[in-house]
Amino acid sequence: MKPYTTIEQRPDGGHYLPLQLQGVELGKLAALLRGRRLLACKVPKMQTARSAWQVILIFDPDMYLELTSSSTVAQGRDDFGTINVEVLAGAAVESMCEWENLQFPEVLVVVRAEIVRWQGGGLIVDSGIRLQFAHGRTFSAVSSDVPGALLLTMPEEAAPTSWQFPASEYSFVAIE
């Protein structure tokens, strides 16, 4: 996917940096994820959940999502991070690096998928994705203040106080 997001002009004069999606239409993403078990989360060995440039989510049966972030200059000299989601057909195509599995404490079945959205100064930015599971557990991957990096929040962790901006400035928009 592009390392930047094309800025869309809104009728009210503002700008929108949308989620980049490949391999499925946005209207079908929630149905594709709902009811699937999240089996594993992989990042390249030199990366961590606090700063990842590539994330592979593995669902049953044999469905993979690749998550990355794009960094786009939208206002003055400010970069804004957006989420890229690609549904991979078949086995995940991985780079030649070593991978590390981030562990989950229990079986996680997706009940809802959401876009993590930041809005301010006439700009709307689809900064991340959040998956909700039973019993209030969540997983999120949201652009951080490092261009191109994602901050992952694992199901057993509390939500962070800040991603690229303070967490209180974000909203969660259901993917229908």
PDB file of C-alpha atoms in Angstrom:
ATOM      1  CA  MET A   1       0.000   0.000   0.000  1.00  0.00           C
ATOM      2  CA  LYS A   2       1.010   3.598  -0.381  1.00  0.00           C
ATOM      3  CA  PRO A   3       3.258   4.958   2.398  1.00  0.00           C
ATOM      4  CA  TYR A   4       0.928   7.970   2.493  1.00  0.00           C
ATOM      5  CA  THR A   5      -2.833   8.431   2.350  1.00  0.00           C
ATOM      6  CA  THR A   6      -4.559  10.494  -0.333  1.00  0.00           C
ATOM      7  CA  ILE A   7      -6.256  13.458   1.321  1.00  0.00           C
ATOM      8  CA  GLU A   8      -9.939  13.700   0.493  1.00  0.00           C
ATOM      9  CA  GLN A   9     -11.695  17.076   0.426  1.00  0.00           C
ATOM     10  CA  ARG A  10     -14.977  17.128   2.376  1.00  0.00           C
ATOM     11  CA  PRO A  11     -17.985  19.254   1.344  1.00  0.00           C
ATOM     12  CA  ASP A  12     -17.540  21.415   4.479  1.00  0.00           C
ATOM     13  CA  GLY A  13     -14.002  22.358   3.386  1.00  0.00           C
ATOM     14  CA  GLY A  14     -12.266  20.025   5.812  1.00  0.00           C
ATOM     15  CA  HIS A  15      -9.967  17.177   4.896  1.00  0.00           C
ATOM     16  CA  TYR A  16     -10.222  13.432   5.509  1.00  0.00           C
ATOM     17  CA  LEU A  17      -7.386  10.897   5.657  1.00  0.00           C
ATOM     18  CA  PRO A  18      -9.196   7.556   5.363  1.00  0.00           C
ATOM     19  CA  LEU A  19      -8.148   4.069   6.320  1.00  0.00           C
ATOM     20  CA  GLN A  20      -6.459   2.314   3.391  1.00  0.00           C
ATOM     21  CA  LEU A  21      -8.009  -1.087   2.820  1.00  0.00           C
ATOM     22  CA  GLN A  22      -7.009  -3.830   0.419  1.00  0.00           C
ATOM     23  CA  GLY A  23      -8.440  -7.296  -0.194  1.00  0.00           C
ATOM     24  CA  VAL A  24     -12.004  -6.520   0.974  1.00  0.00           C
ATOM     25  CA  GLU A  25     -14.506  -3.653   0.799  1.00  0.00           C
ATOM     26  CA  LEU A  26     -15.021  -1.624   3.974  1.00  0.00           C
ATOM     27  CA  GLY A  27     -18.689  -2.622   4.112  1.00  0.00           C
ATOM     28  CA  LYS A  28     -17.691  -6.305   4.237  1.00  0.00           C
ATOM     29  CA  LEU A  29     -14.784  -6.077   6.700  1.00  0.00           C
ATOM     30  CA  ALA A  30     -16.908  -6.331   9.859  1.00  0.00           C
ATOM     31  CA  ALA A  31     -18.754  -9.397   8.559  1.00  0.00           C
ATOM     32  CA  LEU A  32     -15.438 -10.982   7.592  1.00  0.00           C
ATOM     33  CA  LEU A  33     -14.031 -10.508  11.119  1.00  0.00           C
ATOM     34  CA  ARG A  34     -17.121 -11.064  13.285  1.00  0.00           C
ATOM     35  CA  GLY A  35     -17.124 -14.482  14.929  1.00  0.00           C
ATOM     36  CA  ARG A  36     -13.512 -15.308  13.985  1.00  0.00           C
ATOM     37  CA  ARG A  37     -10.992 -16.321  16.625  1.00  0.00           C
ATOM     38  CA  LEU A  38      -7.836 -14.251  16.794  1.00  0.00           C
ATOM     39  CA  LEU A  39      -5.096 -16.879  17.097  1.00  0.00           C
ATOM     40  CA  ALA A  40      -1.869 -14.887  16.961  1.00  0.00           C
ATOM     41  CA  CYS A  41      -0.286 -11.477  16.520  1.00  0.00           C
ATOM     42  CA  LYS A  42       3.149 -11.380  14.902  1.00  0.00           C
ATOM     43  CA  VAL A  43       5.656  -8.549  14.606  1.00  0.00           C
ATOM     44  CA  PRO A  44       9.197  -8.605  13.215  1.00  0.00           C
ATOM     45  CA  LYS A  45      11.610  -9.691  15.946  1.00  0.00           C
ATOM     46  CA  MET A  46      13.307  -6.277  16.250  1.00  0.00           C
ATOM     47  CA  GLN A  47       9.943  -4.556  16.798  1.00  0.00           C
ATOM     48  CA  THR A  48       7.651  -4.521  19.846  1.00  0.00           C
ATOM     49  CA  ALA A  49       4.005  -3.914  20.657  1.00  0.00           C
ATOM     50  CA  ARG A  50       5.018  -0.366  21.621  1.00  0.00           C
ATOM     51  CA  SER A  51       6.539   0.385  18.229  1.00  0.00           C
ATOM     52  CA  ALA A  52       5.705  -1.873  15.278  1.00  0.00           C
ATOM     53  CA  TRP A  53       5.930  -1.085  11.569  1.00  0.00           C
ATOM     54  CA  GLN A  54       4.316  -4.319  10.393  1.00  0.00           C
ATOM     55  CA  VAL A  55       1.781  -6.483  12.226  1.00  0.00           C
ATOM     56  CA  ILE A  56       0.239  -9.751  11.059  1.00  0.00           C
ATOM     57  CA  LEU A  57      -2.974 -10.893  12.769  1.00  0.00           C
ATOM     58  CA  ILE A  58      -3.828 -14.556  12.247  1.00  0.00           C
ATOM     59  CA  PHE A  59      -7.461 -15.638  12.511  1.00  0.00           C
ATOM     60  CA  ASP A  60      -9.146 -18.989  12.102  1.00  0.00           C
ATOM     61  CA  PRO A  61      -9.644 -20.510   9.649  1.00  0.00           C
ATOM     62  CA  ASP A  62      -6.602 -19.343   7.712  1.00  0.00           C
ATOM     63  CA  MET A  63      -7.308 -15.625   7.430  1.00  0.00           C
ATOM     64  CA  TYR A  64      -4.569 -13.043   7.837  1.00  0.00           C
ATOM     65  CA  LEU A  65      -4.648  -9.261   8.248  1.00  0.00           C
ATOM     66  CA  GLU A  66      -1.574  -7.153   7.728  1.00  0.00           C
ATOM     67  CA  LEU A  67      -1.579  -3.836   9.578  1.00  0.00           C
ATOM     68  CA  THR A  68       0.765  -0.982   8.723  1.00  0.00           C
ATOM     69  CA  SER A  69       0.665   2.791   9.056  1.00  0.00           C
ATOM     70  CA  SER A  70       1.075   5.596   6.555  1.00  0.00           C
ATOM     71  CA  SER A  71       2.397   9.030   7.431  1.00  0.00           C
ATOM     72  CA  THR A  72       0.947  11.968   5.510  1.00  0.00           C
ATOM     73  CA  VAL A  73       1.667  15.683   5.733  1.00  0.00           C
ATOM     74  CA  ALA A  74      -1.783  17.273   5.840  1.00  0.00           C
ATOM     75  CA  GLN A  75      -1.451  20.633   7.569  1.00  0.00           C
ATOM     76  CA  GLY A  76       1.678  22.732   7.356  1.00  0.00           C
ATOM     77  CA  ARG A  77       4.534  20.450   8.310  1.00  0.00           C
ATOM     78  CA  ASP A  78       2.544  18.106  10.569  1.00  0.00           C
ATOM     79  CA  ASP A  79       2.510  14.368   9.792  1.00  0.00           C
ATOM     80  CA  PHE A  80      -0.648  12.396  10.539  1.00  0.00           C
ATOM     81  CA  GLY A  81      -0.590   8.626  10.849  1.00  0.00           C
ATOM     82  CA  THR A  82      -3.310   6.531   9.252  1.00  0.00           C
ATOM     83  CA  ILE A  83      -4.002   2.791   9.416  1.00  0.00           C
ATOM     84  CA  ASN A  84      -3.581   0.409   6.486  1.00  0.00           C
ATOM     85  CA  VAL A  85      -5.423  -2.915   6.604  1.00  0.00           C
ATOM     86  CA  GLU A  86      -4.811  -5.640   4.056  1.00  0.00           C
ATOM     87  CA  VAL A  87      -6.627  -8.965   3.992  1.00  0.00           C
ATOM     88  CA  LEU A  88      -4.066 -11.462   2.785  1.00  0.00           C
ATOM     89  CA  ALA A  89      -5.195 -14.422   0.712  1.00  0.00           C
ATOM     90  CA  GLY A  90      -3.758 -17.713   1.923  1.00  0.00           C
ATOM     91  CA  ALA A  91      -0.645 -17.770   4.026  1.00  0.00           C
ATOM     92  CA  ALA A  92       0.745 -14.420   5.044  1.00  0.00           C
ATOM     93  CA  VAL A  93       3.449 -13.106   2.800  1.00  0.00           C
ATOM     94  CA  GLU A  94       6.144 -12.071   5.234  1.00  0.00           C
ATOM     95  CA  SER A  95       9.395 -10.217   4.823  1.00  0.00           C
ATOM     96  CA  MET A  96      12.659 -12.086   5.199  1.00  0.00           C
ATOM     97  CA  CYS A  97      13.075 -11.140   8.867  1.00  0.00           C
ATOM     98  CA  GLU A  98      12.478 -13.267  11.955  1.00  0.00           C
ATOM     99  CA  TRP A  99       9.063 -12.951  13.574  1.00  0.00           C
ATOM    100  CA  GLU A 100       7.919 -12.926  17.163  1.00  0.00           C
ATOM    101  CA  ASN A 101       4.471 -14.037  18.346  1.00  0.00           C
ATOM    102  CA  LEU A 102       2.797 -11.777  20.895  1.00  0.00           C
ATOM    103  CA  GLN A 103       0.760 -14.021  23.168  1.00  0.00           C
ATOM    104  CA  PHE A 104      -2.924 -13.753  24.030  1.00  0.00           C
ATOM    105  CA  PRO A 105      -4.149 -14.814  27.473  1.00  0.00           C
ATOM    106  CA  GLU A 106      -7.295 -16.574  26.241  1.00  0.00           C
ATOM    107  CA  VAL A 107      -9.417 -17.450  23.223  1.00  0.00           C
ATOM    108  CA  LEU A 108     -10.549 -14.196  21.608  1.00  0.00           C
ATOM    109  CA  VAL A 109     -13.593 -14.138  19.311  1.00  0.00           C
ATOM    110  CA  VAL A 110     -14.243 -10.861  17.472  1.00  0.00           C
ATOM    111  CA  VAL A 111     -17.636  -9.331  18.256  1.00  0.00           C
ATOM    112  CA  ARG A 112     -17.047  -5.844  16.776  1.00  0.00           C
ATOM    113  CA  ALA A 113     -14.517  -3.964  14.639  1.00  0.00           C
ATOM    114  CA  GLU A 114     -13.993  -0.210  14.889  1.00  0.00           C
ATOM    115  CA  ILE A 115     -11.957   2.553  13.295  1.00  0.00           C
ATOM    116  CA  VAL A 116      -9.997   4.642  15.794  1.00  0.00           C
ATOM    117  CA  ARG A 117     -10.512   8.191  14.532  1.00  0.00           C
ATOM    118  CA  TRP A 118      -8.924  11.511  15.443  1.00  0.00           C
ATOM    119  CA  GLN A 119     -10.572  14.808  14.517  1.00  0.00           C
ATOM    120  CA  GLY A 120      -9.309  18.357  14.931  1.00  0.00           C
ATOM    121  CA  GLY A 121      -8.601  21.580  13.064  1.00  0.00           C
ATOM    122  CA  GLY A 122     -10.785  20.679  10.073  1.00  0.00           C
ATOM    123  CA  LEU A 123      -9.118  17.295   9.706  1.00  0.00           C
ATOM    124  CA  ILE A 124     -10.435  13.742  10.213  1.00  0.00           C
ATOM    125  CA  VAL A 125      -7.846  10.964  10.407  1.00  0.00           C
ATOM    126  CA  ASP A 126      -8.516   7.199  10.519  1.00  0.00           C
ATOM    127  CA  SER A 127      -5.595   6.481  12.836  1.00  0.00           C
ATOM    128  CA  GLY A 128      -6.156   2.872  13.823  1.00  0.00           C
ATOM    129  CA  ILE A 129      -8.317  -0.180  14.211  1.00  0.00           C
ATOM    130  CA  ARG A 130      -9.764  -1.721  17.356  1.00  0.00           C
ATOM    131  CA  LEU A 131     -11.188  -5.220  17.685  1.00  0.00           C
ATOM    132  CA  GLN A 132     -13.597  -5.933  20.511  1.00  0.00           C
ATOM    133  CA  PHE A 133     -13.996  -9.377  22.045  1.00  0.00           C
ATOM    134  CA  ALA A 134     -16.322 -10.838  24.669  1.00  0.00           C
ATOM    135  CA  HIS A 135     -15.965  -9.729  28.306  1.00  0.00           C
ATOM    136  CA  GLY A 136     -14.800  -6.215  27.370  1.00  0.00           C
ATOM    137  CA  ARG A 137     -11.418  -7.276  26.002  1.00  0.00           C
ATOM    138  CA  THR A 138      -9.979  -5.268  23.097  1.00  0.00           C
ATOM    139  CA  PHE A 139      -6.990  -5.223  20.760  1.00  0.00           C
ATOM    140  CA  SER A 140      -5.952  -2.021  19.026  1.00  0.00           C
ATOM    141  CA  ALA A 141      -3.319  -0.919  16.555  1.00  0.00           C
ATOM    142  CA  VAL A 142      -3.084   2.871  16.329  1.00  0.00           C
ATOM    143  CA  SER A 143      -0.571   5.214  14.704  1.00  0.00           C
ATOM    144  CA  SER A 144       1.860   6.631  17.209  1.00  0.00           C
ATOM    145  CA  ASP A 145       3.931   9.806  17.239  1.00  0.00           C
ATOM    146  CA  VAL A 146       6.745   8.019  15.353  1.00  0.00           C
ATOM    147  CA  PRO A 147       5.983   8.253  11.597  1.00  0.00           C
ATOM    148  CA  GLY A 148       4.957   4.863  10.192  1.00  0.00           C
ATOM    149  CA  ALA A 149       4.823   3.152  13.599  1.00  0.00           C
ATOM    150  CA  LEU A 150       1.855   1.518  15.310  1.00  0.00           C
ATOM    151  CA  LEU A 151       1.261   1.222  19.046  1.00  0.00           C
ATOM    152  CA  LEU A 152      -0.458  -2.081  19.854  1.00  0.00           C
ATOM    153  CA  THR A 153      -2.661  -2.503  22.893  1.00  0.00           C
ATOM    154  CA  MET A 154      -3.032  -6.161  23.779  1.00  0.00           C
ATOM    155  CA  PRO A 155      -6.272  -7.540  25.291  1.00  0.00           C
ATOM    156  CA  GLU A 156      -4.900  -7.758  28.840  1.00  0.00           C
ATOM    157  CA  GLU A 157      -3.560  -4.176  28.803  1.00  0.00           C
ATOM    158  CA  ALA A 158      -5.258  -0.943  29.782  1.00  0.00           C
ATOM    159  CA  ALA A 159      -5.855   1.569  26.994  1.00  0.00           C
ATOM    160  CA  PRO A 160      -2.942   3.987  26.576  1.00  0.00           C
ATOM    161  CA  THR A 161      -3.239   7.632  27.581  1.00  0.00           C
ATOM    162  CA  SER A 162      -1.734   8.752  24.280  1.00  0.00           C
ATOM    163  CA  TRP A 163      -1.214   7.530  20.740  1.00  0.00           C
ATOM    164  CA  GLN A 164      -0.160  10.240  18.294  1.00  0.00           C
ATOM    165  CA  PHE A 165      -2.451  12.542  20.292  1.00  0.00           C
ATOM    166  CA  PRO A 166      -4.025  12.171  23.754  1.00  0.00           C
ATOM    167  CA  ALA A 167      -6.369   9.145  23.726  1.00  0.00           C
ATOM    168  CA  SER A 168      -9.269  11.307  24.945  1.00  0.00           C
ATOM    169  CA  GLU A 169      -9.251  13.080  21.539  1.00  0.00           C
ATOM    170  CA  TYR A 170     -10.104   9.887  19.622  1.00  0.00           C
ATOM    171  CA  SER A 171     -13.476   8.341  18.875  1.00  0.00           C
ATOM    172  CA  PHE A 172     -14.362   4.777  17.918  1.00  0.00           C
ATOM    173  CA  VAL A 173     -16.476   4.345  14.803  1.00  0.00           C
ATOM    174  CA  ALA A 174     -18.099   0.956  14.223  1.00  0.00           C
ATOM    175  CA  ILE A 175     -17.243  -0.701  10.927  1.00  0.00           C
ATOM    176  CA  GLU A 176     -20.598  -1.882   9.613  1.00  0.00           C
TER     177      GLU A 176
END
